[in-house]
Amino acid sequence: LSLNIQCLNSKFDKPKILLDEHSNRSFEFCAICLQETWLAGDECDSSLYTLENYTSIPLKATCSTHGGLMVYLHKQFQYHTRDMYVPNTLWEGQFIDITGSNLQKKVTLCNLYRPPRDRNEEIERFLNDLSPCISTLSDEPSDKLIMGDFNIDVLKTNTREKYSDFLDLMLNNDFLPKITLPTRFSEKSASL
């Protein structure tokens, strides 16, 4: 599950309710990736935001006050965090190798957030930073999941060159989008 929570502190009850509802149906997520936790500095103490049966893996906000990431990994798995992300003001990223349970091979889970800054030079710098990570992951013999909030509308790839470059980066490294329909709607438009 991937979700932009827009402040974990004020909305922590919502994922707990969702988990309880699914638990009543005997379903548990393997991992929950949250973006825009707004956790920074001392607030990044994950012990304040525990979920039963899950290990919390936080990353404090670095790219904006509305950044911050959290991965909740089900306790049936083991994990190792990777040093593929260097804190910066453009984006945030968690790269986690997951093993255990009945997995046939390692799974690399990537939880990413890029603030909604639409200038081409900022998107280009983000892509230049992300490209080596994507290339490295592409070459590895593991299953990979890239989740997050990129704030790049892939429905506009034919009108925005840098949006197209983002999609090209993913597709050229064999990362295929699983969500292909709009995720945000307004009265007169839709975006993905």
PDB file of C-alpha atoms in Angstrom:
ATOM      1  CA  LEU A   1       0.000   0.000   0.000  1.00  0.00           C
ATOM      2  CA  SER A   2       1.305   3.442  -0.876  1.00  0.00           C
ATOM      3  CA  LEU A   3      -0.343   6.569   0.492  1.00  0.00           C
ATOM      4  CA  ASN A   4       0.425  10.271   0.690  1.00  0.00           C
ATOM      5  CA  ILE A   5      -0.766  10.861   4.248  1.00  0.00           C
ATOM      6  CA  GLN A   6      -0.172  14.638   4.500  1.00  0.00           C
ATOM      7  CA  CYS A   7       0.800  14.682   8.180  1.00  0.00           C
ATOM      8  CA  LEU A   8       1.114  11.402  10.028  1.00  0.00           C
ATOM      9  CA  ASN A   9       0.556  13.072  13.392  1.00  0.00           C
ATOM     10  CA  SER A  10      -2.922  14.353  12.520  1.00  0.00           C
ATOM     11  CA  LYS A  11      -4.026  11.353  10.427  1.00  0.00           C
ATOM     12  CA  PHE A  12      -2.410   8.385  12.171  1.00  0.00           C
ATOM     13  CA  ASP A  13      -5.837   6.995  13.068  1.00  0.00           C
ATOM     14  CA  LYS A  14      -6.788   6.566   9.384  1.00  0.00           C
ATOM     15  CA  PRO A  15      -4.222   3.845   8.498  1.00  0.00           C
ATOM     16  CA  LYS A  16      -4.988   2.127  11.817  1.00  0.00           C
ATOM     17  CA  ILE A  17      -8.704   2.006  10.947  1.00  0.00           C
ATOM     18  CA  LEU A  18      -7.893   0.721   7.444  1.00  0.00           C
ATOM     19  CA  LEU A  19      -5.688  -2.033   8.896  1.00  0.00           C
ATOM     20  CA  ASP A  20      -8.349  -3.014  11.417  1.00  0.00           C
ATOM     21  CA  GLU A  21     -10.982  -3.278   8.672  1.00  0.00           C
ATOM     22  CA  HIS A  22      -8.715  -5.485   6.557  1.00  0.00           C
ATOM     23  CA  SER A  23      -7.635  -7.536   9.560  1.00  0.00           C
ATOM     24  CA  ASN A  24     -11.286  -8.373  10.214  1.00  0.00           C
ATOM     25  CA  ARG A  25     -11.243  -9.947   6.742  1.00  0.00           C
ATOM     26  CA  SER A  26      -8.006 -11.847   7.511  1.00  0.00           C
ATOM     27  CA  PHE A  27      -5.884  -9.621   5.263  1.00  0.00           C
ATOM     28  CA  GLU A  28      -2.653  -7.843   6.161  1.00  0.00           C
ATOM     29  CA  PHE A  29      -0.453  -5.711   3.930  1.00  0.00           C
ATOM     30  CA  CYS A  30       3.149  -6.846   3.530  1.00  0.00           C
ATOM     31  CA  ALA A  31       4.315  -3.227   3.490  1.00  0.00           C
ATOM     32  CA  ILE A  32       2.786   0.214   3.832  1.00  0.00           C
ATOM     33  CA  CYS A  33       4.642   3.166   2.311  1.00  0.00           C
ATOM     34  CA  LEU A  34       3.689   6.646   3.479  1.00  0.00           C
ATOM     35  CA  GLN A  35       4.787   9.937   1.948  1.00  0.00           C
ATOM     36  CA  GLU A  36       4.490  13.458   3.369  1.00  0.00           C
ATOM     37  CA  THR A  37       4.584  12.312   6.987  1.00  0.00           C
ATOM     38  CA  TRP A  38       5.782  15.826   7.920  1.00  0.00           C
ATOM     39  CA  LEU A  39       8.102  14.229  10.476  1.00  0.00           C
ATOM     40  CA  ALA A  40      11.369  16.071  10.993  1.00  0.00           C
ATOM     41  CA  GLY A  41      14.064  16.123  13.647  1.00  0.00           C
ATOM     42  CA  ASP A  42      12.849  14.833  17.025  1.00  0.00           C
ATOM     43  CA  GLU A  43       9.367  14.147  15.625  1.00  0.00           C
ATOM     44  CA  CYS A  44      10.869  11.328  13.578  1.00  0.00           C
ATOM     45  CA  ASP A  45      10.690   9.021  16.606  1.00  0.00           C
ATOM     46  CA  SER A  46       8.792   6.105  15.058  1.00  0.00           C
ATOM     47  CA  SER A  47       7.861   4.720  18.497  1.00  0.00           C
ATOM     48  CA  LEU A  48       5.072   7.315  18.561  1.00  0.00           C
ATOM     49  CA  TYR A  49       3.490   5.799  15.452  1.00  0.00           C
ATOM     50  CA  THR A  50       3.517   2.027  15.877  1.00  0.00           C
ATOM     51  CA  LEU A  51       1.203  -0.380  14.109  1.00  0.00           C
ATOM     52  CA  GLU A  52       0.590  -3.850  15.495  1.00  0.00           C
ATOM     53  CA  ASN A  53       2.485  -6.560  13.554  1.00  0.00           C
ATOM     54  CA  TYR A  54       4.591  -3.958  11.706  1.00  0.00           C
ATOM     55  CA  THR A  55       8.103  -2.581  12.033  1.00  0.00           C
ATOM     56  CA  SER A  56       8.275   1.150  11.337  1.00  0.00           C
ATOM     57  CA  ILE A  57      11.161   2.492   9.254  1.00  0.00           C
ATOM     58  CA  PRO A  58      11.136   6.317   9.213  1.00  0.00           C
ATOM     59  CA  LEU A  59      13.006   8.876   7.124  1.00  0.00           C
ATOM     60  CA  LYS A  60      12.781  12.449   8.340  1.00  0.00           C
ATOM     61  CA  ALA A  61      11.762  15.280   6.032  1.00  0.00           C
ATOM     62  CA  THR A  62      14.651  16.832   4.112  1.00  0.00           C
ATOM     63  CA  CYS A  63      13.244  18.230   0.880  1.00  0.00           C
ATOM     64  CA  SER A  64      10.481  20.340   2.429  1.00  0.00           C
ATOM     65  CA  THR A  65       8.592  20.721   5.683  1.00  0.00           C
ATOM     66  CA  HIS A  66       5.883  18.588   4.105  1.00  0.00           C
ATOM     67  CA  GLY A  67       8.246  15.736   3.311  1.00  0.00           C
ATOM     68  CA  GLY A  68       9.152  12.721   5.373  1.00  0.00           C
ATOM     69  CA  LEU A  69       8.683   9.029   4.646  1.00  0.00           C
ATOM     70  CA  MET A  70       7.648   5.978   6.630  1.00  0.00           C
ATOM     71  CA  VAL A  71       7.628   2.322   5.677  1.00  0.00           C
ATOM     72  CA  TYR A  72       5.688  -0.118   7.814  1.00  0.00           C
ATOM     73  CA  LEU A  73       6.999  -3.601   7.081  1.00  0.00           C
ATOM     74  CA  HIS A  74       5.099  -6.643   8.311  1.00  0.00           C
ATOM     75  CA  LYS A  75       7.042  -8.424  11.047  1.00  0.00           C
ATOM     76  CA  GLN A  76       7.124 -11.677   9.076  1.00  0.00           C
ATOM     77  CA  PHE A  77       9.890 -10.112   6.940  1.00  0.00           C
ATOM     78  CA  GLN A  78      13.474  -9.106   7.599  1.00  0.00           C
ATOM     79  CA  TYR A  79      14.937  -5.994   6.025  1.00  0.00           C
ATOM     80  CA  HIS A  80      18.125  -4.117   5.315  1.00  0.00           C
ATOM     81  CA  THR A  81      18.103  -0.410   4.440  1.00  0.00           C
ATOM     82  CA  ARG A  82      20.324   0.619   1.547  1.00  0.00           C
ATOM     83  CA  ASP A  83      22.398   3.774   1.239  1.00  0.00           C
ATOM     84  CA  MET A  84      21.147   4.809  -2.188  1.00  0.00           C
ATOM     85  CA  TYR A  85      19.672   8.131  -1.095  1.00  0.00           C
ATOM     86  CA  VAL A  86      21.683  11.168  -0.062  1.00  0.00           C
ATOM     87  CA  PRO A  87      19.544  13.762   1.781  1.00  0.00           C
ATOM     88  CA  ASN A  88      18.841  16.804  -0.373  1.00  0.00           C
ATOM     89  CA  THR A  89      16.211  19.453  -1.085  1.00  0.00           C
ATOM     90  CA  LEU A  90      14.854  17.866  -4.293  1.00  0.00           C
ATOM     91  CA  TRP A  91      13.415  14.532  -3.190  1.00  0.00           C
ATOM     92  CA  GLU A  92      13.417  11.853  -0.498  1.00  0.00           C
ATOM     93  CA  GLY A  93      13.916   8.134  -0.861  1.00  0.00           C
ATOM     94  CA  GLN A  94      13.956   4.929   1.114  1.00  0.00           C
ATOM     95  CA  PHE A  95      15.497   1.824  -0.452  1.00  0.00           C
ATOM     96  CA  ILE A  96      14.903  -1.351   1.536  1.00  0.00           C
ATOM     97  CA  ASP A  97      15.846  -4.960   0.729  1.00  0.00           C
ATOM     98  CA  ILE A  98      13.281  -7.402   2.088  1.00  0.00           C
ATOM     99  CA  THR A  99      13.750 -11.131   2.726  1.00  0.00           C
ATOM    100  CA  GLY A 100      12.041 -13.840   4.701  1.00  0.00           C
ATOM    101  CA  SER A 101       8.650 -15.454   4.963  1.00  0.00           C
ATOM    102  CA  ASN A 102       7.929 -17.316   1.718  1.00  0.00           C
ATOM    103  CA  LEU A 103       9.769 -14.955  -0.633  1.00  0.00           C
ATOM    104  CA  GLN A 104      11.543 -16.799  -3.441  1.00  0.00           C
ATOM    105  CA  LYS A 105      14.082 -13.982  -3.791  1.00  0.00           C
ATOM    106  CA  LYS A 106      14.900 -10.593  -2.325  1.00  0.00           C
ATOM    107  CA  VAL A 107      12.436  -7.738  -2.881  1.00  0.00           C
ATOM    108  CA  THR A 108      13.716  -4.181  -3.051  1.00  0.00           C
ATOM    109  CA  LEU A 109      11.100  -1.685  -1.919  1.00  0.00           C
ATOM    110  CA  CYS A 110      11.548   1.976  -2.858  1.00  0.00           C
ATOM    111  CA  ASN A 111       9.466   4.670  -1.189  1.00  0.00           C
ATOM    112  CA  LEU A 112       9.946   8.069  -2.859  1.00  0.00           C
ATOM    113  CA  TYR A 113       8.616  11.601  -2.521  1.00  0.00           C
ATOM    114  CA  ARG A 114       9.254  14.664  -4.671  1.00  0.00           C
ATOM    115  CA  PRO A 115       7.529  17.943  -3.767  1.00  0.00           C
ATOM    116  CA  PRO A 116       5.232  19.530  -6.370  1.00  0.00           C
ATOM    117  CA  ARG A 117       7.789  21.799  -7.994  1.00  0.00           C
ATOM    118  CA  ASP A 118       7.084  22.024 -11.696  1.00  0.00           C
ATOM    119  CA  ARG A 119      10.097  23.872 -13.084  1.00  0.00           C
ATOM    120  CA  ASN A 120      11.898  21.824 -15.744  1.00  0.00           C
ATOM    121  CA  GLU A 121      15.348  22.358 -14.210  1.00  0.00           C
ATOM    122  CA  GLU A 122      14.197  20.940 -10.855  1.00  0.00           C
ATOM    123  CA  ILE A 123      12.633  17.920 -12.534  1.00  0.00           C
ATOM    124  CA  GLU A 124      15.822  17.413 -14.542  1.00  0.00           C
ATOM    125  CA  ARG A 125      17.963  17.551 -11.376  1.00  0.00           C
ATOM    126  CA  PHE A 126      15.623  15.038  -9.722  1.00  0.00           C
ATOM    127  CA  LEU A 127      15.918  12.697 -12.709  1.00  0.00           C
ATOM    128  CA  ASN A 128      19.713  13.058 -12.734  1.00  0.00           C
ATOM    129  CA  ASP A 129      19.784  12.104  -9.026  1.00  0.00           C
ATOM    130  CA  LEU A 130      17.332   9.235  -9.396  1.00  0.00           C
ATOM    131  CA  SER A 131      18.741   7.764 -12.621  1.00  0.00           C
ATOM    132  CA  PRO A 132      21.775   5.975 -11.064  1.00  0.00           C
ATOM    133  CA  CYS A 133      19.508   4.422  -8.411  1.00  0.00           C
ATOM    134  CA  ILE A 134      17.052   3.165 -11.013  1.00  0.00           C
ATOM    135  CA  SER A 135      19.861   1.849 -13.216  1.00  0.00           C
ATOM    136  CA  THR A 136      21.462  -0.014 -10.290  1.00  0.00           C
ATOM    137  CA  LEU A 137      18.138  -1.565  -9.284  1.00  0.00           C
ATOM    138  CA  SER A 138      17.375  -2.555 -12.856  1.00  0.00           C
ATOM    139  CA  ASP A 139      20.581  -4.627 -13.039  1.00  0.00           C
ATOM    140  CA  GLU A 140      19.897  -6.577  -9.843  1.00  0.00           C
ATOM    141  CA  PRO A 141      18.350 -10.068  -9.798  1.00  0.00           C
ATOM    142  CA  SER A 142      15.558  -9.153  -7.394  1.00  0.00           C
ATOM    143  CA  ASP A 143      11.942  -8.158  -7.504  1.00  0.00           C
ATOM    144  CA  LYS A 144      11.513  -4.407  -7.216  1.00  0.00           C
ATOM    145  CA  LEU A 145       8.665  -2.110  -6.233  1.00  0.00           C
ATOM    146  CA  ILE A 146       8.915   1.644  -6.646  1.00  0.00           C
ATOM    147  CA  MET A 147       6.160   3.496  -4.832  1.00  0.00           C
ATOM    148  CA  GLY A 148       5.587   7.074  -3.893  1.00  0.00           C
ATOM    149  CA  ASP A 149       4.397  10.495  -4.805  1.00  0.00           C
ATOM    150  CA  PHE A 150       6.527  11.889  -7.633  1.00  0.00           C
ATOM    151  CA  ASN A 151       4.292  14.879  -8.419  1.00  0.00           C
ATOM    152  CA  ILE A 152       4.821  14.222 -12.109  1.00  0.00           C
ATOM    153  CA  ASP A 153       1.600  13.866 -14.070  1.00  0.00           C
ATOM    154  CA  VAL A 154       2.306  11.038 -16.520  1.00  0.00           C
ATOM    155  CA  LEU A 155      -0.891  11.884 -18.371  1.00  0.00           C
ATOM    156  CA  LYS A 156       0.999  14.957 -19.626  1.00  0.00           C
ATOM    157  CA  THR A 157       4.013  13.122 -21.070  1.00  0.00           C
ATOM    158  CA  ASN A 158       3.124  14.292 -24.563  1.00  0.00           C
ATOM    159  CA  THR A 159       3.039  17.967 -23.488  1.00  0.00           C
ATOM    160  CA  ARG A 160       5.851  18.209 -20.906  1.00  0.00           C
ATOM    161  CA  GLU A 161       9.322  17.078 -21.985  1.00  0.00           C
ATOM    162  CA  LYS A 162      10.602  16.376 -18.453  1.00  0.00           C
ATOM    163  CA  TYR A 163       7.488  14.377 -17.588  1.00  0.00           C
ATOM    164  CA  SER A 164       8.215  12.266 -20.631  1.00  0.00           C
ATOM    165  CA  ASP A 165      11.848  11.901 -19.495  1.00  0.00           C
ATOM    166  CA  PHE A 166      10.622  10.515 -16.151  1.00  0.00           C
ATOM    167  CA  LEU A 167       8.447   7.907 -17.859  1.00  0.00           C
ATOM    168  CA  ASP A 168      11.284   7.063 -20.288  1.00  0.00           C
ATOM    169  CA  LEU A 169      13.689   6.531 -17.351  1.00  0.00           C
ATOM    170  CA  MET A 170      11.314   4.061 -15.773  1.00  0.00           C
ATOM    171  CA  LEU A 171      10.338   2.219 -18.944  1.00  0.00           C
ATOM    172  CA  ASN A 172      13.928   1.999 -20.246  1.00  0.00           C
ATOM    173  CA  ASN A 173      14.877   0.238 -17.007  1.00  0.00           C
ATOM    174  CA  ASP A 174      11.949  -2.210 -17.196  1.00  0.00           C
ATOM    175  CA  PHE A 175       9.832  -0.490 -14.536  1.00  0.00           C
ATOM    176  CA  LEU A 176       6.245  -0.558 -15.726  1.00  0.00           C
ATOM    177  CA  PRO A 177       3.528   1.578 -14.155  1.00  0.00           C
ATOM    178  CA  LYS A 178       0.807  -0.443 -12.458  1.00  0.00           C
ATOM    179  CA  ILE A 179      -1.493   2.544 -12.052  1.00  0.00           C
ATOM    180  CA  THR A 180      -2.543   3.892 -15.427  1.00  0.00           C
ATOM    181  CA  LEU A 181      -5.763   5.752 -14.667  1.00  0.00           C
ATOM    182  CA  PRO A 182      -6.109   9.180 -13.029  1.00  0.00           C
ATOM    183  CA  THR A 183      -5.493   9.308  -9.290  1.00  0.00           C
ATOM    184  CA  ARG A 184      -6.625  12.878  -8.651  1.00  0.00           C
ATOM    185  CA  PHE A 185      -9.805  14.491  -9.915  1.00  0.00           C
ATOM    186  CA  SER A 186     -11.077  18.045  -9.851  1.00  0.00           C
ATOM    187  CA  GLU A 187     -14.181  19.553 -11.403  1.00  0.00           C
ATOM    188  CA  LYS A 188     -12.481  20.144 -14.761  1.00  0.00           C
ATOM    189  CA  SER A 189      -9.411  17.929 -14.861  1.00  0.00           C
ATOM    190  CA  ALA A 190      -7.756  14.711 -13.840  1.00  0.00           C
ATOM    191  CA  SER A 191      -4.108  13.797 -13.242  1.00  0.00           C
ATOM    192  CA  LEU A 192      -1.972  10.726 -12.657  1.00  0.00           C
TER     193      LEU A 192
END
